[in-house]
mmCIF file of C-alpha atoms in Angstrom:
data_model
loop_
_atom_site.group_PDB
_atom_site.id
_atom_site.type_symbol
_atom_site.label_atom_id
_atom_site.label_comp_id
_atom_site.label_asym_id
_atom_site.label_seq_id
_atom_site.Cartn_x
_atom_site.Cartn_y
_atom_site.Cartn_z
ATOM 1 C CA UNK S 1 -12.778 2.931 -22.227
ATOM 2 C CA UNK S 2 -15.406 0.385 -21.094
ATOM 3 C CA UNK S 3 -13.311 -0.920 -18.192
ATOM 4 C CA UNK S 4 -12.610 2.629 -17.075
ATOM 5 C CA UNK S 5 -16.324 3.396 -17.036
ATOM 6 C CA UNK S 6 -17.099 0.222 -15.093
ATOM 7 C CA UNK S 7 -14.584 1.099 -12.393
ATOM 8 C CA UNK S 8 -15.520 4.776 -12.151
ATOM 9 C CA UNK S 9 -17.615 4.093 -9.067
ATOM 10 C CA UNK S 10 -14.382 3.567 -7.133
ATOM 11 C CA UNK S 11 -13.384 7.162 -7.718
ATOM 12 C CA UNK S 12 -14.670 10.261 -5.958
ATOM 13 C CA UNK S 13 -16.695 11.295 -9.009
ATOM 14 C CA UNK S 14 -20.348 10.631 -8.023
ATOM 15 C CA UNK S 15 -22.907 12.812 -9.727
ATOM 16 C CA UNK S 16 -20.044 14.775 -11.240
ATOM 17 C CA UNK S 17 -22.171 17.096 -13.325
ATOM 18 C CA UNK S 18 -24.298 18.374 -10.451
ATOM 19 C CA UNK S 19 -21.221 18.642 -8.238
ATOM 20 C CA UNK S 20 -19.401 20.650 -10.877
ATOM 21 C CA UNK S 21 -22.160 23.231 -11.199
ATOM 22 C CA UNK S 22 -22.717 23.425 -7.444
ATOM 23 C CA UNK S 23 -19.031 24.175 -6.978
ATOM 24 C CA UNK S 24 -19.104 26.710 -9.767
ATOM 25 C CA UNK S 25 -22.056 28.653 -8.441
ATOM 26 C CA UNK S 26 -20.997 28.579 -4.779
ATOM 27 C CA UNK S 27 -20.579 32.097 -3.430
ATOM 28 C CA UNK S 28 -17.051 33.274 -2.837
ATOM 29 C CA UNK S 29 -18.167 34.212 0.661
ATOM 30 C CA UNK S 30 -18.223 30.512 1.510
ATOM 31 C CA UNK S 31 -14.620 29.827 0.507
ATOM 32 C CA UNK S 32 -12.275 28.858 3.311
ATOM 33 C CA UNK S 33 -9.219 31.025 3.737
ATOM 34 C CA UNK S 34 -6.096 28.985 3.108
ATOM 35 C CA UNK S 35 -4.394 30.961 5.853
ATOM 36 C CA UNK S 36 -6.755 29.404 8.410
ATOM 37 C CA UNK S 37 -6.191 25.929 9.699
ATOM 38 C CA UNK S 38 -8.779 23.245 9.129
ATOM 39 C CA UNK S 39 -7.873 21.413 12.329
ATOM 40 C CA UNK S 40 -8.304 22.735 15.848
ATOM 41 C CA UNK S 41 -6.216 19.873 17.219
ATOM 42 C CA UNK S 42 -2.713 20.290 18.608
ATOM 43 C CA UNK S 43 -0.290 21.137 15.831
ATOM 44 C CA UNK S 44 1.730 18.171 14.569
ATOM 45 C CA UNK S 45 4.481 18.799 12.028
ATOM 46 C CA UNK S 46 4.332 15.925 9.516
ATOM 47 C CA UNK S 47 7.952 16.368 8.493
ATOM 48 C CA UNK S 48 9.206 16.275 12.083
ATOM 49 C CA UNK S 49 7.245 13.116 12.851
ATOM 50 C CA UNK S 50 8.298 11.401 9.631
ATOM 51 C CA UNK S 51 11.968 12.409 9.800
ATOM 52 C CA UNK S 52 13.137 9.355 11.746
ATOM 53 C CA UNK S 53 11.642 6.892 9.290
ATOM 54 C CA UNK S 54 12.841 8.850 6.251
ATOM 55 C CA UNK S 55 16.441 9.137 7.415
ATOM 56 C CA UNK S 56 18.821 8.022 4.650
ATOM 57 C CA UNK S 57 15.852 7.613 2.297
ATOM 58 C CA UNK S 58 17.684 8.741 -0.827
ATOM 59 C CA UNK S 59 20.819 6.808 0.058
ATOM 60 C CA UNK S 60 18.675 3.685 0.359
ATOM 61 C CA UNK S 61 17.028 4.412 -2.982
ATOM 62 C CA UNK S 62 20.436 4.710 -4.618
ATOM 63 C CA UNK S 63 21.354 1.316 -3.179
ATOM 64 C CA UNK S 64 18.367 -0.109 -5.040
ATOM 65 C CA UNK S 65 19.794 1.325 -8.274
ATOM 66 C CA UNK S 66 22.635 -1.153 -8.620
ATOM 67 C CA UNK S 67 24.248 0.031 -11.826
ATOM 68 C CA UNK S 68 27.750 -0.594 -13.156
ATOM 69 C CA UNK S 69 27.486 1.816 -16.114
ATOM 70 C CA UNK S 70 28.656 5.215 -14.812
ATOM 71 C CA UNK S 71 26.480 7.340 -17.115
ATOM 72 C CA UNK S 72 23.273 5.417 -16.407
ATOM 73 C CA UNK S 73 23.960 5.583 -12.670
ATOM 74 C CA UNK S 74 24.473 9.346 -12.864
ATOM 75 C CA UNK S 75 21.172 9.724 -14.719
ATOM 76 C CA UNK S 76 19.215 7.519 -12.310
ATOM 77 C CA UNK S 77 20.671 9.297 -9.275
ATOM 78 C CA UNK S 78 20.009 12.754 -10.755
ATOM 79 C CA UNK S 79 16.669 13.488 -9.043
ATOM 80 C CA UNK S 80 17.477 11.550 -5.863
ATOM 81 C CA UNK S 81 19.652 14.378 -4.603
ATOM 82 C CA UNK S 82 17.980 14.777 -1.216
ATOM 83 C CA UNK S 83 16.772 18.299 -1.988
ATOM 84 C CA UNK S 84 13.103 17.403 -2.256
ATOM 85 C CA UNK S 85 10.663 17.249 0.655
ATOM 86 C CA UNK S 86 9.894 13.549 0.045
ATOM 87 C CA UNK S 87 6.187 14.389 0.241
ATOM 88 C CA UNK S 88 4.909 10.972 -0.825
ATOM 89 C CA UNK S 89 7.223 8.833 1.347
ATOM 90 C CA UNK S 90 6.389 11.078 4.290
ATOM 91 C CA UNK S 91 2.644 10.463 3.852
ATOM 92 C CA UNK S 92 3.301 6.736 3.568
ATOM 93 C CA UNK S 93 5.315 6.410 6.802
ATOM 94 C CA UNK S 94 2.842 8.586 8.721
ATOM 95 C CA UNK S 95 -0.034 6.446 7.455
ATOM 96 C CA UNK S 96 1.892 3.312 8.409
ATOM 97 C CA UNK S 97 2.332 4.561 11.966
ATOM 98 C CA UNK S 98 -1.262 5.756 12.246
ATOM 99 C CA UNK S 99 -2.578 2.360 11.124
ATOM 100 C CA UNK S 100 -0.149 0.442 13.348
ATOM 101 C CA UNK S 101 -1.213 2.494 16.370
ATOM 102 C CA UNK S 102 -4.875 2.025 15.478
ATOM 103 C CA UNK S 103 -4.423 -1.755 15.283
ATOM 104 C CA UNK S 104 -2.122 -2.677 18.177
ATOM 105 C CA UNK S 105 -0.710 0.579 19.547
ATOM 106 C CA UNK S 106 2.646 -0.034 17.837
ATOM 107 C CA UNK S 107 4.463 3.191 16.941
ATOM 108 C CA UNK S 108 7.197 1.558 14.885
ATOM 109 C CA UNK S 109 7.206 1.439 11.094
ATOM 110 C CA UNK S 110 7.803 -2.068 9.789
ATOM 111 C CA UNK S 111 10.667 -2.632 7.348
ATOM 112 C CA UNK S 112 8.176 -3.684 4.662
ATOM 113 C CA UNK S 113 6.159 -0.500 5.213
ATOM 114 C CA UNK S 114 9.267 1.646 4.810
ATOM 115 C CA UNK S 115 10.028 -0.275 1.624
ATOM 116 C CA UNK S 116 6.650 0.849 0.286
ATOM 117 C CA UNK S 117 7.686 4.468 0.940
ATOM 118 C CA UNK S 118 10.912 3.914 -1.013
ATOM 119 C CA UNK S 119 9.088 2.210 -3.873
ATOM 120 C CA UNK S 120 6.500 5.017 -4.032
ATOM 121 C CA UNK S 121 9.229 7.625 -4.438
ATOM 122 C CA UNK S 122 10.954 5.562 -7.122
ATOM 123 C CA UNK S 123 7.742 5.079 -9.116
ATOM 124 C CA UNK S 124 6.953 8.785 -8.782
ATOM 125 C CA UNK S 125 10.420 9.828 -9.969
ATOM 126 C CA UNK S 126 10.363 7.417 -12.912
ATOM 127 C CA UNK S 127 7.023 8.915 -13.958
ATOM 128 C CA UNK S 128 8.522 12.424 -13.802
ATOM 129 C CA UNK S 129 11.389 11.384 -16.076
ATOM 130 C CA UNK S 130 8.946 9.944 -18.606
ATOM 131 C CA UNK S 131 6.587 12.929 -18.327
ATOM 132 C CA UNK S 132 9.439 15.315 -19.082
ATOM 133 C CA UNK S 133 10.228 13.390 -22.260
ATOM 134 C CA UNK S 134 6.571 13.399 -23.360
ATOM 135 C CA UNK S 135 6.234 17.109 -22.580
ATOM 136 C CA UNK S 136 9.695 18.059 -23.888
ATOM 137 C CA UNK S 137 10.205 19.846 -20.562
ATOM 138 C CA UNK S 138 13.447 21.699 -19.928
ATOM 139 C CA UNK S 139 13.302 22.238 -16.160
ATOM 140 C CA UNK S 140 12.259 20.214 -13.135
ATOM 141 C CA UNK S 141 12.750 21.101 -9.468
ATOM 142 C CA UNK S 142 14.729 24.156 -10.432
ATOM 143 C CA UNK S 143 17.265 22.396 -12.625
ATOM 144 C CA UNK S 144 17.560 21.036 -16.160
ATOM 145 C CA UNK S 145 15.668 17.872 -16.973
ATOM 146 C CA UNK S 146 17.289 14.559 -17.793
ATOM 147 C CA UNK S 147 16.103 14.722 -21.376
ATOM 148 C CA UNK S 148 17.693 18.141 -21.839
ATOM 149 C CA UNK S 149 21.064 16.939 -20.575
ATOM 150 C CA UNK S 150 21.288 13.383 -21.903
ATOM 151 C CA UNK S 151 18.632 13.351 -24.637
ATOM 152 C CA UNK S 152 15.201 11.753 -24.883
ATOM 153 C CA UNK S 153 16.265 8.188 -25.652
ATOM 154 C CA UNK S 154 18.593 7.870 -22.693
ATOM 155 C CA UNK S 155 16.088 9.615 -20.417
ATOM 156 C CA UNK S 156 13.396 7.066 -21.327
ATOM 157 C CA UNK S 157 15.800 4.223 -20.526
ATOM 158 C CA UNK S 158 16.742 5.820 -17.201
ATOM 159 C CA UNK S 159 13.070 6.101 -16.260
ATOM 160 C CA UNK S 160 12.554 2.472 -17.263
ATOM 161 C CA UNK S 161 15.493 1.388 -15.135
ATOM 162 C CA UNK S 162 14.220 3.223 -12.044
ATOM 163 C CA UNK S 163 10.826 1.581 -12.562
ATOM 164 C CA UNK S 164 12.413 -1.858 -12.918
ATOM 165 C CA UNK S 165 14.430 -1.345 -9.727
ATOM 166 C CA UNK S 166 11.213 -0.371 -7.924
ATOM 167 C CA UNK S 167 9.604 -3.579 -9.201
ATOM 168 C CA UNK S 168 12.471 -5.665 -7.841
ATOM 169 C CA UNK S 169 12.137 -3.968 -4.443
ATOM 170 C CA UNK S 170 8.380 -4.589 -4.551
ATOM 171 C CA UNK S 171 8.844 -8.290 -5.287
ATOM 172 C CA UNK S 172 11.273 -8.543 -2.370
ATOM 173 C CA UNK S 173 8.472 -7.607 0.065
ATOM 174 C CA UNK S 174 7.053 -11.016 -0.796
ATOM 175 C CA UNK S 175 3.369 -10.171 -0.410
ATOM 176 C CA UNK S 176 1.209 -10.798 -3.475
ATOM 177 C CA UNK S 177 -1.540 -8.463 -2.246
ATOM 178 C CA UNK S 178 0.923 -5.580 -1.917
ATOM 179 C CA UNK S 179 2.339 -6.364 -5.352
ATOM 180 C CA UNK S 180 -1.177 -6.223 -6.815
ATOM 181 C CA UNK S 181 -1.982 -2.927 -5.070
ATOM 182 C CA UNK S 182 1.192 -1.135 -6.159
ATOM 183 C CA UNK S 183 1.287 -2.443 -9.720
ATOM 184 C CA UNK S 184 -2.160 -0.850 -10.102
ATOM 185 C CA UNK S 185 -0.332 2.469 -9.733
ATOM 186 C CA UNK S 186 1.806 1.767 -12.804
ATOM 187 C CA UNK S 187 -1.267 0.822 -14.836
ATOM 188 C CA UNK S 188 -3.034 3.993 -13.721
ATOM 189 C CA UNK S 189 -0.044 6.165 -14.662
ATOM 190 C CA UNK S 190 -0.170 4.856 -18.228
ATOM 191 C CA UNK S 191 -3.951 5.151 -18.482
ATOM 192 C CA UNK S 192 -3.789 8.657 -17.056
ATOM 193 C CA UNK S 193 -1.261 9.705 -19.658
ATOM 194 C CA UNK S 194 -3.559 8.432 -22.402
ATOM 195 C CA UNK S 195 -6.499 10.302 -20.859
ATOM 196 C CA UNK S 196 -4.398 13.467 -20.924
ATOM 197 C CA UNK S 197 -3.918 13.064 -24.664
ATOM 198 C CA UNK S 198 -7.680 13.243 -25.224
ATOM 199 C CA UNK S 199 -10.519 15.653 -24.464
ATOM 200 C CA UNK S 200 -14.319 15.862 -24.367
ATOM 201 C CA UNK S 201 -16.599 18.290 -26.191
ATOM 202 C CA UNK S 202 -19.303 18.279 -23.514
ATOM 203 C CA UNK S 203 -18.322 20.564 -20.620
ATOM 204 C CA UNK S 204 -19.529 18.239 -17.861
ATOM 205 C CA UNK S 205 -17.872 15.190 -19.414
ATOM 206 C CA UNK S 206 -14.726 17.264 -19.843
ATOM 207 C CA UNK S 207 -14.538 18.012 -16.128
ATOM 208 C CA UNK S 208 -15.127 14.366 -15.189
ATOM 209 C CA UNK S 209 -12.406 13.416 -17.686
ATOM 210 C CA UNK S 210 -10.055 15.891 -16.018
ATOM 211 C CA UNK S 211 -10.704 14.535 -12.513
ATOM 212 C CA UNK S 212 -10.274 10.936 -13.646
ATOM 213 C CA UNK S 213 -6.973 11.849 -15.298
ATOM 214 C CA UNK S 214 -5.923 13.634 -12.114
ATOM 215 C CA UNK S 215 -6.674 10.567 -10.037
ATOM 216 C CA UNK S 216 -4.751 8.202 -12.281
ATOM 217 C CA UNK S 217 -1.702 10.408 -12.854
ATOM 218 C CA UNK S 218 -1.299 11.783 -9.339
ATOM 219 C CA UNK S 219 -3.636 10.440 -6.667
ATOM 220 C CA UNK S 220 -3.469 6.713 -7.419
ATOM 221 C CA UNK S 221 0.147 6.509 -6.245
ATOM 222 C CA UNK S 222 -0.629 8.131 -2.895
ATOM 223 C CA UNK S 223 -3.907 6.236 -2.426
ATOM 224 C CA UNK S 224 -2.506 2.803 -3.191
ATOM 225 C CA UNK S 225 0.725 3.369 -1.252
ATOM 226 C CA UNK S 226 -1.331 4.329 1.804
ATOM 227 C CA UNK S 227 -3.505 1.268 1.277
ATOM 228 C CA UNK S 228 -0.436 -0.962 0.975
ATOM 229 C CA UNK S 229 1.061 0.076 4.327
ATOM 230 C CA UNK S 230 -2.341 -0.238 6.000
ATOM 231 C CA UNK S 231 -2.599 -3.834 4.751
ATOM 232 C CA UNK S 232 0.865 -4.583 6.130
ATOM 233 C CA UNK S 233 0.004 -3.071 9.508
ATOM 234 C CA UNK S 234 -3.647 -3.934 10.117
ATOM 235 C CA UNK S 235 -5.938 -6.803 8.974
ATOM 236 C CA UNK S 236 -9.145 -4.713 9.017
ATOM 237 C CA UNK S 237 -10.472 -3.957 5.482
ATOM 238 C CA UNK S 238 -12.207 -0.850 6.849
ATOM 239 C CA UNK S 239 -8.806 0.587 7.772
ATOM 240 C CA UNK S 240 -7.495 -0.230 4.286
ATOM 241 C CA UNK S 241 -10.368 1.756 2.795
ATOM 242 C CA UNK S 242 -9.761 4.685 5.149
ATOM 243 C CA UNK S 243 -6.097 4.797 4.130
ATOM 244 C CA UNK S 244 -6.980 4.561 0.444
ATOM 245 C CA UNK S 245 -9.645 7.266 0.591
ATOM 246 C CA UNK S 246 -7.377 9.617 2.532
ATOM 247 C CA UNK S 247 -4.585 9.184 -0.016
ATOM 248 C CA UNK S 248 -6.938 9.594 -2.955
ATOM 249 C CA UNK S 249 -8.477 12.817 -1.667
ATOM 250 C CA UNK S 250 -5.140 14.352 -0.661
ATOM 251 C CA UNK S 251 -3.655 13.353 -4.014
ATOM 252 C CA UNK S 252 -6.425 14.971 -6.041
ATOM 253 C CA UNK S 253 -6.248 18.128 -3.907
ATOM 254 C CA UNK S 254 -2.471 18.242 -4.358
ATOM 255 C CA UNK S 255 -2.825 18.208 -8.147
ATOM 256 C CA UNK S 256 -5.626 20.780 -8.133
ATOM 257 C CA UNK S 257 -3.372 23.178 -6.210
ATOM 258 C CA UNK S 258 -0.536 22.351 -8.606
ATOM 259 C CA UNK S 259 -2.818 23.378 -11.467
ATOM 260 C CA UNK S 260 -3.631 26.618 -9.638
ATOM 261 C CA UNK S 261 0.068 27.371 -9.129
ATOM 262 C CA UNK S 262 0.591 27.127 -12.872
ATOM 263 C CA UNK S 263 -1.354 30.406 -13.041
ATOM 264 C CA UNK S 264 -0.318 32.084 -9.803
ATOM 265 C CA UNK S 265 3.320 31.208 -9.091
ATOM 266 C CA UNK S 266 6.372 32.663 -10.787
ATOM 267 C CA UNK S 267 8.640 30.253 -12.646
ATOM 268 C CA UNK S 268 11.577 30.707 -10.246
ATOM 269 C CA UNK S 269 9.425 29.824 -7.237
ATOM 270 C CA UNK S 270 7.653 26.912 -8.853
ATOM 271 C CA UNK S 271 10.815 25.345 -10.270
ATOM 272 C CA UNK S 272 9.290 25.000 -13.738
ATOM 273 C CA UNK S 273 7.858 27.411 -16.331
ATOM 274 C CA UNK S 274 4.401 28.826 -15.591
ATOM 275 C CA UNK S 275 1.576 28.374 -18.119
ATOM 276 C CA UNK S 276 3.248 25.052 -18.872
ATOM 277 C CA UNK S 277 -0.090 23.228 -19.055
ATOM 278 C CA UNK S 278 -1.593 25.678 -21.528
ATOM 279 C CA UNK S 279 1.503 25.413 -23.700
ATOM 280 C CA UNK S 280 1.063 21.646 -23.672
ATOM 281 C CA UNK S 281 -2.557 22.056 -24.759
ATOM 282 C CA UNK S 282 -3.995 20.970 -21.405
ATOM 283 C CA UNK S 283 -7.209 22.376 -19.946
ATOM 284 C CA UNK S 284 -6.876 22.089 -16.164
ATOM 285 C CA UNK S 285 -9.302 23.100 -13.407
ATOM 286 C CA UNK S 286 -8.826 26.881 -13.612
ATOM 287 C CA UNK S 287 -9.378 26.771 -17.382
ATOM 288 C CA UNK S 288 -12.463 24.559 -17.150
ATOM 289 C CA UNK S 289 -14.061 26.797 -14.534
ATOM 290 C CA UNK S 290 -13.152 29.921 -16.498
ATOM 291 C CA UNK S 291 -14.725 28.429 -19.611
ATOM 292 C CA UNK S 292 -18.186 28.849 -18.071
ATOM 293 C CA UNK S 293 -17.680 32.606 -17.858
ATOM 294 C CA UNK S 294 -15.920 32.825 -21.219
ATOM 295 C CA UNK S 295 -17.566 30.310 -23.611
ATOM 296 C CA UNK S 296 -15.204 31.359 -26.392
ATOM 297 C CA UNK S 297 -12.585 29.268 -24.607
ATOM 298 C CA UNK S 298 -14.377 26.085 -25.717
ATOM 299 C CA UNK S 299 -12.951 26.289 -29.217
ATOM 300 C CA UNK S 300 -9.466 26.899 -27.840
ATOM 301 C CA UNK S 301 -9.757 23.892 -25.538
ATOM 302 C CA UNK S 302 -10.823 21.605 -28.363
ATOM 303 C CA UNK S 303 -7.894 22.685 -30.529
ATOM 304 C CA UNK S 304 -5.602 22.416 -27.467
ATOM 305 C CA UNK S 305 -4.565 26.081 -27.603
ATOM 306 C CA UNK S 306 -2.698 25.421 -30.832
ATOM 307 C CA UNK S 307 -3.389 28.681 -32.704
ATOM 308 C CA UNK S 308 -1.096 31.691 -32.284
ATOM 309 C CA UNK S 309 -2.249 33.765 -29.324
ATOM 310 C CA UNK S 310 -4.407 31.010 -27.801
ATOM 311 C CA UNK S 311 -2.187 30.526 -24.763
ATOM 312 C CA UNK S 312 -2.026 34.253 -24.006
ATOM 313 C CA UNK S 313 -5.772 34.728 -24.443
ATOM 314 C CA UNK S 314 -6.624 31.719 -22.309
ATOM 315 C CA UNK S 315 -4.243 32.944 -19.612
ATOM 316 C CA UNK S 316 -6.002 36.312 -19.501
ATOM 317 C CA UNK S 317 -9.456 34.728 -19.426
ATOM 318 C CA UNK S 318 -8.491 32.536 -16.464
ATOM 319 C CA UNK S 319 -7.129 35.472 -14.488
ATOM 320 C CA UNK S 320 -10.222 37.542 -15.294
ATOM 321 C CA UNK S 321 -12.509 34.743 -14.121
ATOM 322 C CA UNK S 322 -12.904 33.032 -10.759
ATOM 323 C CA UNK S 323 -11.353 29.828 -12.123
ATOM 324 C CA UNK S 324 -8.396 29.918 -9.760
ATOM 325 C CA UNK S 325 -10.602 30.520 -6.718
ATOM 326 C CA UNK S 326 -13.075 27.809 -7.719
ATOM 327 C CA UNK S 327 -10.290 25.268 -8.250
ATOM 328 C CA UNK S 328 -8.846 26.168 -4.849
ATOM 329 C CA UNK S 329 -12.268 25.725 -3.288
ATOM 330 C CA UNK S 330 -12.606 22.316 -4.949
ATOM 331 C CA UNK S 331 -9.213 21.321 -3.521
ATOM 332 C CA UNK S 332 -10.461 22.378 -0.092
ATOM 333 C CA UNK S 333 -13.460 20.086 -0.479
ATOM 334 C CA UNK S 334 -11.168 17.145 -1.231
ATOM 335 C CA UNK S 335 -8.985 18.005 1.774
ATOM 336 C CA UNK S 336 -12.041 18.121 4.020
ATOM 337 C CA UNK S 337 -12.990 14.649 2.726
ATOM 338 C CA UNK S 338 -9.472 13.385 3.502
ATOM 339 C CA UNK S 339 -9.711 14.788 7.030
ATOM 340 C CA UNK S 340 -13.055 13.101 7.623
ATOM 341 C CA UNK S 341 -11.550 9.765 6.583
ATOM 342 C CA UNK S 342 -8.379 9.882 8.677
ATOM 343 C CA UNK S 343 -10.301 10.937 11.795
ATOM 344 C CA UNK S 344 -11.922 7.498 11.757
ATOM 345 C CA UNK S 345 -8.630 6.076 13.072
ATOM 346 C CA UNK S 346 -7.666 6.032 16.735
ATOM 347 C CA UNK S 347 -6.216 9.385 17.887
ATOM 348 C CA UNK S 348 -2.431 9.636 17.567
ATOM 349 C CA UNK S 349 0.191 12.289 16.776
ATOM 350 C CA UNK S 350 0.543 10.706 13.333
ATOM 351 C CA UNK S 351 -3.181 10.954 12.678
ATOM 352 C CA UNK S 352 -3.122 14.650 13.568
ATOM 353 C CA UNK S 353 -0.065 15.169 11.389
ATOM 354 C CA UNK S 354 -1.990 13.699 8.463
ATOM 355 C CA UNK S 355 -4.831 16.098 9.235
ATOM 356 C CA UNK S 356 -2.392 19.003 9.266
ATOM 357 C CA UNK S 357 -0.911 17.765 6.007
ATOM 358 C CA UNK S 358 -4.174 18.589 4.256
ATOM 359 C CA UNK S 359 -3.731 22.202 5.355
ATOM 360 C CA UNK S 360 -0.161 22.230 4.065
ATOM 361 C CA UNK S 361 -1.375 20.974 0.676
ATOM 362 C CA UNK S 362 -3.732 23.939 0.418
ATOM 363 C CA UNK S 363 -1.196 26.519 1.572
ATOM 364 C CA UNK S 364 1.793 25.389 -0.489
ATOM 365 C CA UNK S 365 3.216 27.827 -3.007
ATOM 366 C CA UNK S 366 5.476 25.462 -4.958
#
């Protein structure tokens, strides 16, 4: 854990203990309403702006998965069915355009930048396949998981194959800096999974542990993908940092809202069972905030909700507390930070779409 500690300054975790308690004790009267927009700028629909560059995205991904074995091909193609919103690739192409415009007023996405969007989606999907095996999940995006249909062993191999195909596509870009940036994502995914297997007894350390895990498992992919396309489109290191910080803050906020939805969304709407995290023994933001009001939850957290009735009791405690509201407020703070970063770029429709994206993250219900 020494190297993790040494690099913690690169994360948005400064003075985490004081921040945690300030967030916890903030009056509910100061919370922003998710129904209100953060930006007063002209509305820009991210999905409309990104549509051109994402056309045939999943067909192009399938072309990367050159497989002769029919069963393996069916497994690898399973989640690339075109039914998702392609959230991560969309952020990547919008960031690419915003950085290109900032640098030389070019509105076109370079082929290498679009490749980063494809690679990001492949890495993300491979991680989902592996996560479902680890969690023994039975549903994903409203349908049965790979491991439920083909079994755990074959699902692991399918995830590995998708990851290897993404690595080949990454090498084809031919830029060692980009390779270094995006392989960091794979390292972070593994480290994040290990962090999720552990816990901390001290409440403040526990929350820092949770945010670090959230960064590595979710936000690192978005942050480093945004950084990669900024490097390809602009030589200014300050722009690279803006892109990275925007992606990191949006990514953390996205996961915080995901953790909220585990308590507030019905299973049919969410596409996966609710209370899934509690059943896996995970203490997410709403639980950690609720723990302050209900200290008896500490013992349940440390035993990972393993005793009969723990999940049900913890669920009730969270809903009786302000844990959901506090986690939502924390997500809003991260989205505000993302907005501050992206506004440092030259004005463009893509920049405003990225601002509006932060609002969409907060308002999503699945």
